[in-house]
């Protein structure tokens, strides 16, 4: 045991030794000191204002300001993603700006963007209304003619002459002929034309029919173009409708129903000349509005692109400032109100680095008084801190996801580096798939410096974070795949020919029966002749199941042995006597003994039924074992 105790300390074997420290920081250098300590990341502050609510703390206004700036930056990010522009992944070089200056800039940019969005929405609404009006004019005119043939001729004439000044013969529709003697009277046939969402047409028609008790004629036609909704910015299918009715009361009902269903009604003149004139005016306005909208979108995208260049840097800056003020809120003012007092934990090895950082903060803030840093005694248990690198960090995170080790406890992550990828490979076990996984892991590692500075998606970020785990998984999968002799689930004669051959010439083409062993076993892995044989499934299932038992028992033994070293480190003889010893006896007396039987059965080639052995070891410990006898003295040992 002296040899074990004298081993050199490992970074990952046990958590770092921690010390409790107190900082007395002058107010003028507090912000810079906390910022530098945050970049170092080796000091964990205690909250000295735990009894206060967030709104009672000293720097609550600064935290609110940072929160408001974060909201504005999120608004810019949403607008950039909606516009489909994408923000710059790498921060653009820009002169350092103060928080106050950034706050003013963000407020100006937000107001400018809100105003542009408002103007764009109004223009889009006007454009949509004119586009709908144009569609209603084009479609509704077809419903106002007296007969089908008349309608076809009228539409052709309208299409040919709507943009020309040629004279043509005006043919009046049935409605025009009826209403020409004077204005529409109360008892005559009247109509309302408009446009509605396609999904609402069926319900709309039913409600109209019921409200007018069937005294109406409903005509509809699909709109030629989809309309963009200015609120959701999605294209919506619409349908043009014309409702013919009689009487003022029916008109009131129909207009109310149109309003309830969000249908837009547009006045369509019965006179074909007026229709043609209005269509020409609407088309002219549409082209003007389209040009204005395009110019507005171009200007807005240009502004958003300029924001996108600095967005990442601004977000990092605001997040850092908020973290600094949140930390400052954990500190207390001293009696003179000129210094801030903070307490926290740091690793012993980091004391020199922390003192150096505090001296730099004092110098950079031109403070006349230095920052006092001294070690104190603490009653509570220190936090757990493990020094990790880019290789060991993902394994440590896997272990921490299940539970964080106590201070100075043995760290399971050291063993997880090997056991986690190897147990995966035991299940995966295919060297063809393993090569594919290896290539993917090598690509991620080769492009490590480039990918680490880019913003990745959630799935890609997870893969990149576990690139070294994937590497070990791939290597172990290739190894286990060679043992299982599986390349994309196909066996190969990699290490020579099979150890089995036909019993005689009659079974020259046989692969499943009649094979006998004629030479030494296959040098490495499973013999390829097992694939496709009648006993393939019992053989391979038995092999893999028994191997899983051996690996599982070894893993559990490792955990119990670690608990022994923990108890010995903390001088807890109680845990050794009443936890470690019983666990080892029970585990190895049952499953350890089963593992021993498996190994003996493999070595001797016995046909013993291990299920029977383990069950009757408890039910009938004195009975004769018969063909289940694997070694001399087995029955008394089991008893």
PDB file of N, CA, C and O in Angstrom, residues 251-274:
ATOM      1  N   UNK A 251     -77.996  43.058 -47.550  1.00  0.00           N
ATOM      2  CA  UNK A 251     -76.672  43.683 -47.732  1.00  0.00           C
ATOM      3  C   UNK A 251     -75.975  43.874 -46.385  1.00  0.00           C
ATOM      4  O   UNK A 251     -74.786  43.567 -46.231  1.00  0.00           O
ATOM      5  N   UNK A 252     -76.719  44.338 -45.386  1.00  0.00           N
ATOM      6  CA  UNK A 252     -76.139  44.556 -44.049  1.00  0.00           C
ATOM      7  C   UNK A 252     -75.629  43.248 -43.468  1.00  0.00           C
ATOM      8  O   UNK A 252     -74.519  43.172 -42.923  1.00  0.00           O
ATOM      9  N   UNK A 253     -76.437  42.192 -43.595  1.00  0.00           N
ATOM     10  CA  UNK A 253     -76.033  40.881 -43.064  1.00  0.00           C
ATOM     11  C   UNK A 253     -74.766  40.377 -43.751  1.00  0.00           C
ATOM     12  O   UNK A 253     -73.823  39.904 -43.103  1.00  0.00           O
ATOM     13  N   UNK A 254     -74.769  40.484 -45.083  1.00  0.00           N
ATOM     14  CA  UNK A 254     -73.621  39.966 -45.852  1.00  0.00           C
ATOM     15  C   UNK A 254     -72.346  40.716 -45.494  1.00  0.00           C
ATOM     16  O   UNK A 254     -71.273  40.116 -45.324  1.00  0.00           O
ATOM     17  N   UNK A 255     -72.431  42.033 -45.343  1.00  0.00           N
ATOM     18  CA  UNK A 255     -71.231  42.827 -44.998  1.00  0.00           C
ATOM     19  C   UNK A 255     -70.703  42.448 -43.615  1.00  0.00           C
ATOM     20  O   UNK A 255     -69.493  42.392 -43.399  1.00  0.00           O
ATOM     21  N   UNK A 256     -71.634  42.188 -42.668  1.00  0.00           N
ATOM     22  CA  UNK A 256     -71.204  41.788 -41.326  1.00  0.00           C
ATOM     23  C   UNK A 256     -70.516  40.422 -41.355  1.00  0.00           C
ATOM     24  O   UNK A 256     -69.506  40.188 -40.678  1.00  0.00           O
ATOM     25  N   UNK A 257     -71.060  39.500 -42.152  1.00  0.00           N
ATOM     26  CA  UNK A 257     -70.448  38.165 -42.269  1.00  0.00           C
ATOM     27  C   UNK A 257     -69.066  38.272 -42.918  1.00  0.00           C
ATOM     28  O   UNK A 257     -68.114  37.594 -42.502  1.00  0.00           O
ATOM     29  N   UNK A 258     -68.958  39.122 -43.945  1.00  0.00           N
ATOM     30  CA  UNK A 258     -67.643  39.343 -44.597  1.00  0.00           C
ATOM     31  C   UNK A 258     -66.621  39.848 -43.591  1.00  0.00           C
ATOM     32  O   UNK A 258     -65.466  39.399 -43.560  1.00  0.00           O
ATOM     33  N   UNK A 259     -67.052  40.778 -42.727  1.00  0.00           N
ATOM     34  CA  UNK A 259     -66.151  41.338 -41.716  1.00  0.00           C
ATOM     35  C   UNK A 259     -65.732  40.254 -40.711  1.00  0.00           C
ATOM     36  O   UNK A 259     -64.575  40.176 -40.311  1.00  0.00           O
ATOM     37  N   UNK A 260     -66.707  39.408 -40.317  1.00  0.00           N
ATOM     38  CA  UNK A 260     -66.412  38.353 -39.348  1.00  0.00           C
ATOM     39  C   UNK A 260     -65.423  37.324 -39.901  1.00  0.00           C
ATOM     40  O   UNK A 260     -64.582  36.796 -39.167  1.00  0.00           O
ATOM     41  N   UNK A 261     -65.489  37.034 -41.194  1.00  0.00           N
ATOM     42  CA  UNK A 261     -64.611  36.034 -41.808  1.00  0.00           C
ATOM     43  C   UNK A 261     -63.300  36.646 -42.323  1.00  0.00           C
ATOM     44  O   UNK A 261     -62.482  35.941 -42.907  1.00  0.00           O
ATOM     45  N   UNK A 262     -63.103  37.948 -42.129  1.00  0.00           N
ATOM     46  CA  UNK A 262     -61.878  38.600 -42.603  1.00  0.00           C
ATOM     47  C   UNK A 262     -61.804  38.712 -44.110  1.00  0.00           C
ATOM     48  O   UNK A 262     -60.713  38.783 -44.690  1.00  0.00           O
ATOM     49  N   UNK A 263     -62.978  38.731 -44.757  1.00  0.00           N
ATOM     50  CA  UNK A 263     -63.007  38.885 -46.217  1.00  0.00           C
ATOM     51  C   UNK A 263     -62.915  40.368 -46.562  1.00  0.00           C
ATOM     52  O   UNK A 263     -63.559  41.198 -45.925  1.00  0.00           O
ATOM     53  N   UNK A 264     -62.107  40.706 -47.534  1.00  0.00           N
ATOM     54  CA  UNK A 264     -61.963  42.099 -47.985  1.00  0.00           C
ATOM     55  C   UNK A 264     -62.890  42.344 -49.174  1.00  0.00           C
ATOM     56  O   UNK A 264     -62.790  41.659 -50.188  1.00  0.00           O
ATOM     57  N   UNK A 265     -63.796  43.314 -49.014  1.00  0.00           N
ATOM     58  CA  UNK A 265     -64.748  43.644 -50.084  1.00  0.00           C
ATOM     59  C   UNK A 265     -64.225  44.830 -50.892  1.00  0.00           C
ATOM     60  O   UNK A 265     -63.694  45.791 -50.330  1.00  0.00           O
ATOM     61  N   UNK A 266     -64.386  44.749 -52.206  1.00  0.00           N
ATOM     62  CA  UNK A 266     -63.922  45.822 -53.100  1.00  0.00           C
ATOM     63  C   UNK A 266     -65.050  46.179 -54.063  1.00  0.00           C
ATOM     64  O   UNK A 266     -65.728  45.290 -54.595  1.00  0.00           O
ATOM     65  N   UNK A 267     -65.258  47.494 -54.320  1.00  0.00           N
ATOM     66  CA  UNK A 267     -66.345  47.911 -55.232  1.00  0.00           C
ATOM     67  C   UNK A 267     -65.958  47.670 -56.699  1.00  0.00           C
ATOM     68  O   UNK A 267     -64.948  48.189 -57.173  1.00  0.00           O
ATOM     69  N   UNK A 268     -66.735  46.884 -57.388  1.00  0.00           N
ATOM     70  CA  UNK A 268     -66.498  46.619 -58.814  1.00  0.00           C
ATOM     71  C   UNK A 268     -67.626  47.305 -59.608  1.00  0.00           C
ATOM     72  O   UNK A 268     -68.793  46.964 -59.416  1.00  0.00           O
ATOM     73  N   UNK A 269     -67.277  48.267 -60.456  1.00  0.00           N
ATOM     74  CA  UNK A 269     -68.331  48.952 -61.237  1.00  0.00           C
ATOM     75  C   UNK A 269     -68.931  48.007 -62.285  1.00  0.00           C
ATOM     76  O   UNK A 269     -68.254  47.114 -62.800  1.00  0.00           O
ATOM     77  N   UNK A 270     -70.188  48.230 -62.584  1.00  0.00           N
ATOM     78  CA  UNK A 270     -70.855  47.384 -63.570  1.00  0.00           C
ATOM     79  C   UNK A 270     -70.488  47.808 -64.993  1.00  0.00           C
ATOM     80  O   UNK A 270     -70.548  47.000 -65.917  1.00  0.00           O
ATOM     81  N   UNK A 271     -70.095  49.022 -65.137  1.00  0.00           N
ATOM     82  CA  UNK A 271     -69.730  49.543 -66.458  1.00  0.00           C
ATOM     83  C   UNK A 271     -68.349  49.018 -66.848  1.00  0.00           C
ATOM     84  O   UNK A 271     -67.377  49.171 -66.102  1.00  0.00           O
ATOM     85  N   UNK A 272     -68.260  48.388 -68.029  1.00  0.00           N
ATOM     86  CA  UNK A 272     -66.997  47.790 -68.475  1.00  0.00           C
ATOM     87  C   UNK A 272     -65.922  48.840 -68.690  1.00  0.00           C
ATOM     88  O   UNK A 272     -64.739  48.603 -68.481  1.00  0.00           O
ATOM     89  N   UNK A 273     -66.334  50.058 -69.091  1.00  0.00           N
ATOM     90  CA  UNK A 273     -65.349  51.140 -69.309  1.00  0.00           C
ATOM     91  C   UNK A 273     -64.698  51.536 -67.995  1.00  0.00           C
ATOM     92  O   UNK A 273     -63.482  51.725 -67.916  1.00  0.00           O
ATOM     93  N   UNK A 274     -65.541  51.651 -66.965  1.00  0.00           N
ATOM     94  CA  UNK A 274     -64.992  52.019 -65.653  1.00  0.00           C
ATOM     95  C   UNK A 274     -64.084  50.912 -65.126  1.00  0.00           C
ATOM     96  O   UNK A 274     -63.032  51.188 -64.525  1.00  0.00           O
TER      97      UNK A 274
END
